[in-house]
Amino acid sequence: MSDTLRVRWLGRTDYDDALELQHRLHEGTGSWLLLLEHPHTYTMGVRAKREHVLVDPADVGARLVWTDRGGDVTYHGPGQLVAYPIVDVPVEPDSTPRYVHRLEQVLIETLAEFQLAAFALDGYPGVWVDAAAPRKIAAIGVKLTRGRSLHGIALNVTTDLGMFGHIVPCGIPDKPVTSMAAEGVRVSVEDVARVFARRFAVTFGLEARSAGVDWPVAQPASSESATSPVERRLQRAGVSLGEAVPFHARKPAWVRPRVRHGSEVLELKRLVGQLSLVTVCEEAGCPNLSECWKDGTATFMINGERCTRACTFCLVDTSHPLPLDPGEPDRVAAAVAALDLEFAVVTAVARDDLADGGAEAFARTIRAIKLARPTTRVEVLIPDFKGSAAALDTVLEAGPDVLNHNLETVLRLQRAVRPSAHYARSLAVLSRAQRAGFVTKSGLMVGLGESFDELREAMGDLAAAGVSILTVGQYLRPTQWHAPVARYWHPEEFDMIRDYATELGFRFVEASPLARSSYHAKRGSDAAQVLAERA
């Protein structure tokens, strides 16, 4: 029986995020194929010569990155298919040339399906066209470590070939570079990615299971028209709007929480108001507010009430943000101490307007809580800080007990549901935090148009990224301007989700219709800690 190849079309992905994800998957097991485009980036292999970069990359809007693959300098950018296979390769004396030859063959077969004849040129790794006047159309740079592969190929589809004029491509000064478009083949990177994935799976004897951004298996046949940007994005991603739940339709009983504001709830509400604090419980319209506040648990939202992003599921205000309040961390700490909380959750709006994305405010709040009540454990639910490793380090250095960052939805629906975020970036944030020794946590919503198989793949990706705690809950539409509910998942389906996630190795899984990121947060942290001590 053939092994499974998990194919992921990630779209435009920062080089650092892709590299982190590669290394994480390389440390694990299984076969993966990451397909993507990079923003303008020049990468230097282990044998690269700095003089082969002819300009300051910043002057042409590019980054320069030294990396651990073989080869000299090359260019990555929009319109270029980059493929990173992470697969097992037999350890033999000639492992690397054998593997490179197989990649060349996959590229040649892929180009042949678009009626473009290509070949390998002795002494020059990569793939070429036109034997009479060879032009390089695809570069290969790989690394094999402990019998597993890293890095891969870059195939020019509609690439701006002018960007190669700023370097000596692959250290070869006398042979030009070309693209499929320059050779008269007009096709999208996504279409080439599909063919490459299929040819790779066949060549390596693997059974492909694919997922991708805006990459539906089949576009639904429907006549309904999208009336908003949200609906247009969902329709592009393959969601049938005609089957969505009408906004005013009555919800099933299992997603209608009982709201009982007893004395504990009213006291916490009074204290939050008195200290001029914000809770995500109120701002996001959480259905568990009554239950959590009754237990003396609340999720404090820092860095203001206005978010710089406009995720299609969230009720938080997206107007222009105000300056940070320097006294906010101390007031959150005062509330935690007054409530005598053993476990506190701190989240924030996204602040892309700030140089550090609000990371320092997270760090100050963690430290203030630890100072006010040293025994309190702190969970932080952070944004992605636009992928800044330095911003993430700022938060981690403050010593949170749990680092939570939500993936939110399956890969296909990412661009439709959270257009300012990125699937690979979120996985990279979680991977970096776990690699630094922290307990990591993430959450998913269902009911946006995903399938069970897609949900399984997303949970598998989170497990591969080292996540310990998982929450899965039903999406509830805040207003008619937000993403529609595709369907309500039944409680029995949440039981199936919990069972599958547990099999994947998560230390704690909260899967229920009303589960949210911070629901039973202390319970999840306790369970993860106990299982870690037993391991």
Coordinates of C-alpha atoms in Angstrom, one line a residue:
M1 CA 0.0 0.0 0.0
S2 CA 1.4 3.4 -1.0
D3 CA 2.2 6.0 1.6
T4 CA 0.3 9.3 1.8
L5 CA 1.6 12.5 0.4
R6 CA 0.1 15.5 2.1
V7 CA 0.1 18.2 -0.6
R8 CA -0.4 21.8 0.6
W9 CA -0.9 24.7 -1.8
L10 CA -0.1 27.7 0.4
G11 CA -0.2 30.6 -2.0
R12 CA 2.1 33.6 -1.4
T13 CA 4.3 32.6 1.6
D14 CA 7.2 34.4 3.3
Y15 CA 10.5 32.5 3.0
D16 CA 11.1 32.4 6.7
D17 CA 7.7 30.9 7.4
A18 CA 8.1 28.2 4.8
L19 CA 11.6 27.4 6.1
E20 CA 10.3 27.0 9.7
L21 CA 7.5 24.8 8.5
Q22 CA 9.9 22.7 6.4
H23 CA 12.2 22.1 9.4
R24 CA 9.3 21.2 11.6
L25 CA 8.0 18.6 9.2
H26 CA 11.5 17.3 8.6
E27 CA 11.7 16.5 12.3
G28 CA 8.5 14.5 12.1
T29 CA 7.3 11.7 10.0
G30 CA 5.3 11.2 6.8
S31 CA 5.6 12.7 3.4
W32 CA 4.7 16.3 2.6
L33 CA 4.8 18.5 -0.5
L34 CA 4.6 22.3 0.1
L35 CA 3.6 24.3 -3.0
L36 CA 3.8 28.1 -2.9
E37 CA 5.0 31.3 -4.3
H38 CA 7.4 33.6 -2.4
P39 CA 7.5 37.4 -2.3
H40 CA 10.7 38.8 -4.0
T41 CA 13.6 36.9 -2.3
Y42 CA 17.1 36.1 -3.3
T43 CA 18.4 33.0 -1.5
M44 CA 22.1 32.0 -1.1
G45 CA 23.0 28.3 -0.9
V46 CA 26.0 26.9 1.0
R47 CA 28.3 27.4 -2.0
A48 CA 27.0 30.8 -3.0
K49 CA 29.3 33.7 -3.7
R50 CA 28.3 37.2 -2.5
E51 CA 29.6 38.8 -5.7
H52 CA 27.0 36.9 -7.7
V53 CA 24.4 39.3 -6.2
L54 CA 24.9 42.4 -8.4
V55 CA 22.7 44.9 -6.5
D56 CA 21.5 45.8 -3.1
P57 CA 18.4 43.5 -3.0
A58 CA 16.5 46.2 -1.0
D59 CA 16.9 48.6 -4.0
V60 CA 14.8 46.2 -6.1
G61 CA 12.2 45.4 -3.4
A62 CA 13.7 42.0 -2.5
R63 CA 15.2 40.3 0.6
L64 CA 18.5 38.4 0.7
V65 CA 18.5 35.2 2.7
W66 CA 21.4 32.8 3.4
T67 CA 20.1 29.2 3.7
D68 CA 21.3 25.7 4.1
R69 CA 20.4 24.2 0.7
G70 CA 23.0 23.4 -2.0
G71 CA 23.8 25.6 -4.9
D72 CA 24.5 29.3 -5.5
V73 CA 22.2 32.3 -5.6
T74 CA 18.8 32.1 -7.1
Y75 CA 15.6 34.2 -7.2
H76 CA 12.1 33.4 -5.8
G77 CA 9.1 35.6 -6.5
P78 CA 5.6 35.9 -7.7
G79 CA 4.7 33.9 -10.7
Q80 CA 7.2 31.1 -9.8
L81 CA 6.1 27.7 -8.5
V82 CA 8.2 26.7 -5.5
A83 CA 7.9 23.1 -4.3
Y84 CA 9.4 21.9 -1.0
P85 CA 9.1 18.1 -0.7
I86 CA 9.7 16.7 2.8
V87 CA 10.0 12.9 2.0
D88 CA 12.1 10.0 3.1
V89 CA 15.1 9.3 0.7
P90 CA 17.1 6.1 0.9
V91 CA 20.5 6.7 2.4
E92 CA 22.9 5.6 -0.3
P93 CA 26.3 6.8 -1.5
D94 CA 24.7 8.6 -4.4
S95 CA 21.4 9.7 -2.6
T96 CA 21.6 13.3 -3.5
P97 CA 22.2 13.0 -7.3
R98 CA 19.6 10.2 -7.5
Y99 CA 17.0 12.4 -5.7
V100 CA 17.9 15.5 -7.9
H101 CA 17.5 13.4 -11.0
R102 CA 14.0 12.3 -9.9
L103 CA 13.0 15.9 -9.3
E104 CA 14.3 16.8 -12.8
Q105 CA 12.1 14.0 -14.2
V106 CA 9.0 15.3 -12.3
L107 CA 9.6 18.8 -13.8
I108 CA 10.2 17.4 -17.3
E109 CA 6.9 15.4 -17.1
T110 CA 5.1 18.4 -15.7
L111 CA 6.2 20.7 -18.5
A112 CA 5.4 18.0 -21.1
E113 CA 1.7 18.2 -20.0
F114 CA 1.8 21.8 -21.1
Q115 CA 3.3 20.8 -24.4
L116 CA 6.7 22.2 -23.5
A117 CA 9.7 20.0 -24.1
A118 CA 12.4 20.2 -21.4
F119 CA 15.5 18.2 -20.5
A120 CA 18.3 17.8 -17.9
L121 CA 21.7 19.2 -18.8
D122 CA 24.7 17.3 -17.7
G123 CA 26.6 19.1 -15.0
Y124 CA 23.9 21.7 -14.4
P125 CA 21.2 20.7 -11.9
G126 CA 17.8 21.9 -13.0
V127 CA 15.7 21.7 -16.1
W128 CA 16.2 23.4 -19.4
V129 CA 14.5 24.1 -22.7
D130 CA 15.9 24.4 -26.3
A131 CA 18.9 22.1 -26.7
A132 CA 20.3 24.4 -29.4
A133 CA 20.4 27.4 -27.1
P134 CA 19.8 26.1 -23.5
R135 CA 17.7 28.3 -21.3
K136 CA 17.1 27.4 -17.7
I137 CA 13.4 27.2 -16.7
A138 CA 13.6 25.5 -13.3
A139 CA 16.3 25.5 -10.6
I140 CA 16.9 22.7 -8.0
G141 CA 18.5 23.2 -4.6
V142 CA 18.1 20.5 -2.0
K143 CA 19.5 19.2 1.2
L144 CA 19.3 15.6 2.5
T145 CA 19.6 15.1 6.3
R146 CA 19.0 11.9 8.2
G147 CA 17.3 10.3 5.2
R148 CA 14.8 13.2 4.7
S149 CA 14.7 15.9 2.2
L150 CA 14.6 19.7 2.6
H151 CA 14.3 22.6 0.0
G152 CA 13.4 21.7 -3.5
I153 CA 12.6 23.3 -6.9
A154 CA 11.7 26.6 -8.4
L155 CA 9.8 26.6 -11.7
N156 CA 9.4 29.9 -13.6
V157 CA 5.8 30.1 -14.8
T158 CA 5.0 33.8 -15.2
T159 CA 8.0 35.1 -13.3
D160 CA 9.4 38.6 -13.9
L161 CA 12.7 37.5 -15.6
G162 CA 14.1 41.0 -15.0
M163 CA 14.7 40.0 -11.4
F164 CA 17.3 37.5 -12.5
G165 CA 19.2 40.3 -14.1
H166 CA 20.3 41.5 -10.7
I167 CA 22.2 38.2 -9.9
V168 CA 24.3 35.6 -11.6
P169 CA 21.6 32.9 -11.5
C170 CA 22.9 29.7 -9.9
G171 CA 26.4 31.1 -10.4
I172 CA 26.1 30.4 -14.2
P173 CA 27.0 33.5 -16.1
D174 CA 26.7 32.2 -19.7
K175 CA 23.3 30.6 -19.8
P176 CA 20.0 32.6 -19.7
V177 CA 16.9 32.0 -17.7
T178 CA 13.4 31.7 -19.1
S179 CA 9.8 31.0 -18.0
M180 CA 6.8 29.1 -19.3
A181 CA 5.2 32.4 -20.3
A182 CA 8.4 33.5 -22.2
E183 CA 8.3 30.2 -24.1
G184 CA 4.7 30.9 -25.2
V185 CA 2.8 28.8 -22.5
R186 CA 0.2 30.9 -20.7
V187 CA -1.0 29.1 -17.6
S188 CA -1.5 29.9 -13.9
V189 CA 0.9 28.9 -11.1
E190 CA -2.0 27.1 -9.4
D191 CA -2.6 24.9 -12.5
V192 CA 1.1 24.0 -12.8
A193 CA 1.1 23.2 -9.1
R194 CA -1.7 20.7 -9.5
V195 CA 0.1 18.9 -12.3
F196 CA 3.4 18.9 -10.5
A197 CA 1.8 17.4 -7.3
R198 CA 0.2 14.7 -9.4
R199 CA 3.5 13.9 -11.2
F200 CA 5.5 14.0 -8.0
A201 CA 3.1 11.5 -6.3
V202 CA 3.3 9.1 -9.2
T203 CA 7.1 9.3 -9.5
F204 CA 7.6 8.7 -5.7
G205 CA 4.9 6.1 -5.4
L206 CA 2.7 8.1 -3.0
E207 CA -1.0 8.7 -2.7
A208 CA -1.7 12.4 -2.7
R209 CA -4.1 14.1 -0.3
S210 CA -4.3 17.7 -1.3
A211 CA -5.5 20.9 0.3
G212 CA -5.0 24.5 -0.8
V213 CA -5.9 28.1 -0.5
D214 CA -9.0 28.8 -2.7
W215 CA -8.4 25.3 -4.1
P216 CA -11.8 23.6 -4.1
V217 CA -11.8 20.0 -5.4
A218 CA -14.8 21.0 -7.6
Q219 CA -16.4 24.4 -8.0
P220 CA -20.1 24.1 -7.0
A221 CA -22.7 24.4 -9.7
S222 CA -25.0 27.1 -8.4
S223 CA -26.8 30.2 -9.8
E224 CA -26.8 32.3 -6.6
S225 CA -24.8 35.5 -6.8
A226 CA -22.6 36.9 -4.2
T227 CA -23.7 40.3 -2.8
S228 CA -20.6 41.2 -0.7
P229 CA -16.8 40.8 -0.7
V230 CA -17.1 38.2 2.0
E231 CA -19.5 36.1 -0.1
R232 CA -17.4 36.5 -3.3
R233 CA -14.4 35.2 -1.5
L234 CA -16.3 32.3 -0.1
Q235 CA -17.8 31.5 -3.5
R236 CA -14.3 31.6 -5.1
A237 CA -13.2 29.1 -2.4
G238 CA -16.0 26.7 -3.4
V239 CA -18.6 27.4 -0.8
S240 CA -22.2 27.2 -2.2
L241 CA -24.1 30.2 -0.9
G242 CA -27.4 28.8 -1.8
E243 CA -27.0 26.1 0.9
A244 CA -26.1 28.6 3.6
V245 CA -28.3 29.0 6.7
P246 CA -30.5 32.1 6.5
F247 CA -29.4 34.8 9.0
H248 CA -32.7 35.0 10.8
A249 CA -33.3 31.2 10.9
R250 CA -33.7 29.7 14.4
K251 CA -30.6 28.0 15.7
P252 CA -30.6 24.4 16.8
A253 CA -31.0 23.8 20.5
W254 CA -27.4 22.7 20.9
V255 CA -26.0 26.1 20.0
R256 CA -28.4 28.2 22.1
P257 CA -26.6 28.8 25.4
R258 CA -28.5 29.4 28.6
V259 CA -27.6 32.9 29.9
R260 CA -27.8 33.3 33.6
H261 CA -26.2 36.5 35.1
G262 CA -25.8 35.6 38.7
S263 CA -24.0 37.6 41.4
E264 CA -20.5 36.3 40.3
V265 CA -21.1 37.5 36.7
L266 CA -22.4 40.9 37.8
E267 CA -19.4 41.4 40.2
L268 CA -16.9 40.6 37.5
K269 CA -18.7 42.9 35.1
R270 CA -18.6 45.7 37.7
L271 CA -14.9 45.2 38.3
V272 CA -14.1 45.2 34.6
G273 CA -16.0 48.4 34.1
Q274 CA -14.5 50.0 37.2
L275 CA -10.9 49.3 35.9
S276 CA -11.7 50.4 32.3
L277 CA -10.8 47.0 30.9
V278 CA -12.1 45.2 27.9
T279 CA -13.0 41.5 27.7
V280 CA -13.1 39.5 24.5
C281 CA -16.1 37.7 26.1
E282 CA -18.2 40.8 25.5
E283 CA -16.5 42.3 22.4
A284 CA -16.8 39.0 20.4
G285 CA -20.2 38.1 21.7
C286 CA -19.0 34.8 23.2
P287 CA -21.9 32.4 23.9
N288 CA -20.1 31.1 27.0
L289 CA -19.8 34.4 28.8
S290 CA -22.3 33.5 31.5
E291 CA -20.7 30.1 32.3
C292 CA -17.1 31.3 32.3
W293 CA -17.8 34.5 34.3
K294 CA -19.8 32.5 36.9
D295 CA -16.6 30.4 37.4
G296 CA -14.6 33.6 37.8
T297 CA -12.8 33.3 34.5
A298 CA -12.6 35.9 31.9
T299 CA -10.4 36.6 28.9
F300 CA -8.9 40.1 29.0
M301 CA -8.4 41.9 25.7
I302 CA -5.6 44.4 25.6
N303 CA -4.2 46.9 23.1
G304 CA -7.6 48.7 22.7
E305 CA -10.9 47.7 21.3
R306 CA -10.2 48.3 17.6
C307 CA -8.6 45.7 15.3
T308 CA -6.5 46.5 12.2
R309 CA -7.8 43.4 10.5
A310 CA -11.3 42.5 9.2
C311 CA -11.8 38.7 9.7
T312 CA -15.2 37.7 8.4
F313 CA -16.2 35.9 11.5
C314 CA -15.3 38.4 14.2
L315 CA -17.5 41.1 15.8
V316 CA -14.6 43.2 17.2
D317 CA -14.6 46.8 15.9
T318 CA -12.3 47.5 12.9
S319 CA -12.2 51.3 12.9
H320 CA -8.9 53.2 13.2
P321 CA -7.1 52.1 16.4
L322 CA -6.2 54.5 19.2
P323 CA -2.8 54.8 21.0
L324 CA -2.0 52.1 23.5
D325 CA -2.9 52.8 27.1
P326 CA 0.3 52.4 29.2
G327 CA -1.6 51.7 32.4
E328 CA -3.6 48.8 30.9
P329 CA -1.2 46.0 31.9
D330 CA -1.3 47.0 35.6
R331 CA -5.1 47.3 35.6
V332 CA -5.4 43.8 34.1
A333 CA -3.1 42.5 36.9
A334 CA -5.2 44.3 39.5
A335 CA -8.3 42.6 38.2
V336 CA -6.6 39.2 38.3
A337 CA -5.5 39.8 41.8
A338 CA -8.9 41.1 43.0
L339 CA -10.6 38.1 41.5
D340 CA -7.9 35.8 43.0
L341 CA -7.6 33.9 39.6
E342 CA -5.5 30.9 39.4
F343 CA -5.5 31.1 35.6
A344 CA -5.8 34.2 33.5
V345 CA -6.2 34.5 29.7
V346 CA -5.0 37.6 27.9
T347 CA -5.7 38.3 24.2
A348 CA -5.6 41.3 22.0
V349 CA -6.8 42.9 18.8
A350 CA -4.4 42.8 15.9
R351 CA -2.3 45.9 15.9
D352 CA -0.5 45.9 12.5
D353 CA -0.1 49.7 12.9
L354 CA 2.5 49.1 15.6
A355 CA 6.1 48.2 14.8
D356 CA 6.0 45.2 17.1
G357 CA 2.3 44.4 16.5
G358 CA 1.6 45.0 20.2
A359 CA 4.0 42.3 21.5
E360 CA 5.6 44.5 24.2
A361 CA 2.2 45.2 25.7
F362 CA 1.6 41.4 25.9
A363 CA 4.9 41.0 27.7
R364 CA 4.2 43.8 30.1
T365 CA 0.8 42.4 30.9
I366 CA 2.2 38.9 31.6
R367 CA 4.9 40.4 33.9
A368 CA 2.4 42.6 35.7
I369 CA 0.1 39.6 36.4
K370 CA 3.0 37.4 37.6
L371 CA 4.1 40.3 39.9
A372 CA 0.6 40.9 41.3
R373 CA -0.2 37.2 41.9
P374 CA 2.9 35.1 41.4
T375 CA 1.0 31.7 41.4
T376 CA -1.4 32.7 38.6
R377 CA -0.8 30.9 35.3
V378 CA -1.2 33.0 32.2
E379 CA -2.4 31.9 28.8
V380 CA -1.9 34.4 25.9
L381 CA -4.0 34.3 22.7
I382 CA -1.8 36.2 20.3
P383 CA -2.1 37.5 16.7
D384 CA 0.5 36.4 14.2
F385 CA 2.5 39.7 14.5
K386 CA 2.8 39.5 10.6
G387 CA 5.3 36.7 11.1
S388 CA 7.9 38.7 13.1
A389 CA 10.0 36.2 15.0
A390 CA 11.4 39.1 17.1
A391 CA 7.9 40.1 18.2
L392 CA 7.1 36.5 19.2
D393 CA 10.3 36.3 21.2
T394 CA 9.3 39.4 23.1
V395 CA 6.1 37.6 24.3
L396 CA 7.9 34.3 25.0
E397 CA 10.6 36.0 27.1
A398 CA 7.9 37.2 29.5
G399 CA 7.1 33.5 30.3
P400 CA 3.5 32.7 29.4
D401 CA 2.3 29.3 30.6
V402 CA 0.4 28.7 27.3
L403 CA 0.9 30.3 23.9
N404 CA -2.3 30.2 21.9
H405 CA -2.7 31.3 18.3
N406 CA -5.8 30.2 16.3
L407 CA -5.7 28.7 12.9
E408 CA -9.4 29.4 12.7
T409 CA -10.4 27.4 9.6
V410 CA -9.2 24.9 7.0
L411 CA -6.6 25.8 4.3
R412 CA -9.1 26.2 1.5
L413 CA -11.1 28.9 3.3
Q414 CA -8.2 30.9 4.8
R415 CA -8.2 33.7 2.3
A416 CA -12.0 34.0 2.4
V417 CA -12.3 34.0 6.2
R418 CA -9.1 35.7 7.5
P419 CA -7.8 37.6 4.4
S420 CA -5.0 39.4 6.3
A421 CA -3.6 36.2 7.9
H422 CA -1.8 33.2 6.4
Y423 CA -2.1 29.4 7.1
A424 CA 1.6 28.7 6.9
R425 CA 2.5 31.8 9.0
S426 CA 0.1 30.6 11.8
L427 CA 1.7 27.1 11.7
A428 CA 5.1 28.7 11.8
V429 CA 4.2 30.9 14.9
L430 CA 3.0 27.8 16.7
S431 CA 6.1 25.8 15.7
R432 CA 8.5 28.4 16.8
A433 CA 6.8 28.7 20.2
Q434 CA 6.8 24.9 20.7
R435 CA 10.4 24.7 19.6
A436 CA 11.3 27.3 22.3
G437 CA 9.8 24.9 24.9
F438 CA 6.3 26.4 25.4
V439 CA 3.0 24.6 25.6
T440 CA 1.1 25.6 22.4
K441 CA -2.6 25.8 21.7
S442 CA -4.8 26.5 18.7
G443 CA -8.4 26.6 17.7
L444 CA -10.7 25.9 14.7
M445 CA -14.2 26.8 13.8
V446 CA -16.6 24.6 11.8
G447 CA -19.7 25.6 9.9
L448 CA -18.0 27.8 7.3
G449 CA -18.2 25.4 4.4
E450 CA -15.4 22.9 5.3
S451 CA -15.6 19.2 4.9
F452 CA -14.8 16.6 7.5
D453 CA -11.7 15.5 5.5
E454 CA -10.5 19.1 5.3
L455 CA -10.9 19.5 9.0
R456 CA -8.9 16.3 9.6
E457 CA -6.1 17.6 7.4
A458 CA -6.0 20.9 9.3
M459 CA -5.9 19.1 12.7
G460 CA -3.1 17.0 11.3
D461 CA -1.2 20.1 10.3
L462 CA -1.6 21.5 13.8
A463 CA -0.4 18.3 15.3
A464 CA 2.6 18.3 13.0
A465 CA 3.4 21.8 14.2
G466 CA 3.7 20.6 17.7
V467 CA 0.4 21.9 19.1
S468 CA -0.6 20.3 22.4
I469 CA -4.1 21.8 23.1
L470 CA -6.9 22.1 20.5
T471 CA -10.3 23.7 20.6
V472 CA -13.0 23.2 17.9
G473 CA -16.3 25.0 18.0
Q474 CA -19.3 25.9 15.9
Y475 CA -19.1 29.2 14.0
L476 CA -22.0 31.5 14.9
R477 CA -22.7 34.4 12.5
P478 CA -22.5 37.7 14.5
T479 CA -24.4 39.9 12.0
Q480 CA -25.7 39.6 8.4
W481 CA -22.6 41.3 7.2
H482 CA -20.3 38.5 8.4
A483 CA -19.7 35.2 6.7
P484 CA -22.8 33.0 6.5
V485 CA -23.1 29.7 8.4
A486 CA -22.8 26.9 5.9
R487 CA -24.3 24.4 8.3
Y488 CA -24.6 23.6 12.0
W489 CA -22.5 20.6 13.0
H490 CA -24.2 18.1 15.2
P491 CA -22.9 17.2 18.7
E492 CA -22.2 13.7 17.6
E493 CA -19.9 15.1 14.9
F494 CA -18.0 17.0 17.6
D495 CA -17.5 13.7 19.4
M496 CA -16.0 12.3 16.2
I497 CA -13.7 15.4 16.0
R498 CA -12.6 14.9 19.6
D499 CA -11.8 11.2 19.0
Y500 CA -9.8 11.9 15.8
A501 CA -7.9 14.7 17.4
T502 CA -7.0 12.5 20.4
E503 CA -5.7 9.9 18.0
L504 CA -3.4 12.5 16.5
G505 CA -1.8 13.0 19.9
F506 CA -3.2 16.3 21.2
R507 CA -2.9 16.3 25.0
F508 CA -6.3 18.0 25.4
V509 CA -9.1 18.5 23.0
E510 CA -12.2 20.7 23.7
A511 CA -14.6 20.0 20.8
S512 CA -18.2 21.0 21.3
P513 CA -20.8 23.3 19.6
L514 CA -20.1 26.2 22.0
A515 CA -16.3 25.7 22.5
R516 CA -14.3 28.8 22.0
S517 CA -10.5 29.6 22.3
S518 CA -10.6 30.2 26.1
Y519 CA -13.3 27.8 27.0
H520 CA -12.1 25.5 29.8
A521 CA -8.6 27.0 29.3
K522 CA -7.4 26.1 32.8
R523 CA -8.6 22.5 32.3
G524 CA -6.7 22.2 29.1
S525 CA -3.6 23.6 30.6
D526 CA -3.8 21.2 33.5
A527 CA -4.3 18.2 31.3
A528 CA -1.4 19.2 29.0
Q529 CA 0.9 19.7 32.0
V530 CA 0.0 16.3 33.5
L531 CA 0.5 14.4 30.2
A532 CA 3.9 16.2 29.7
E533 CA 5.0 15.1 33.1
R534 CA 4.1 11.5 32.4
A535 CA 5.9 11.5 29.0

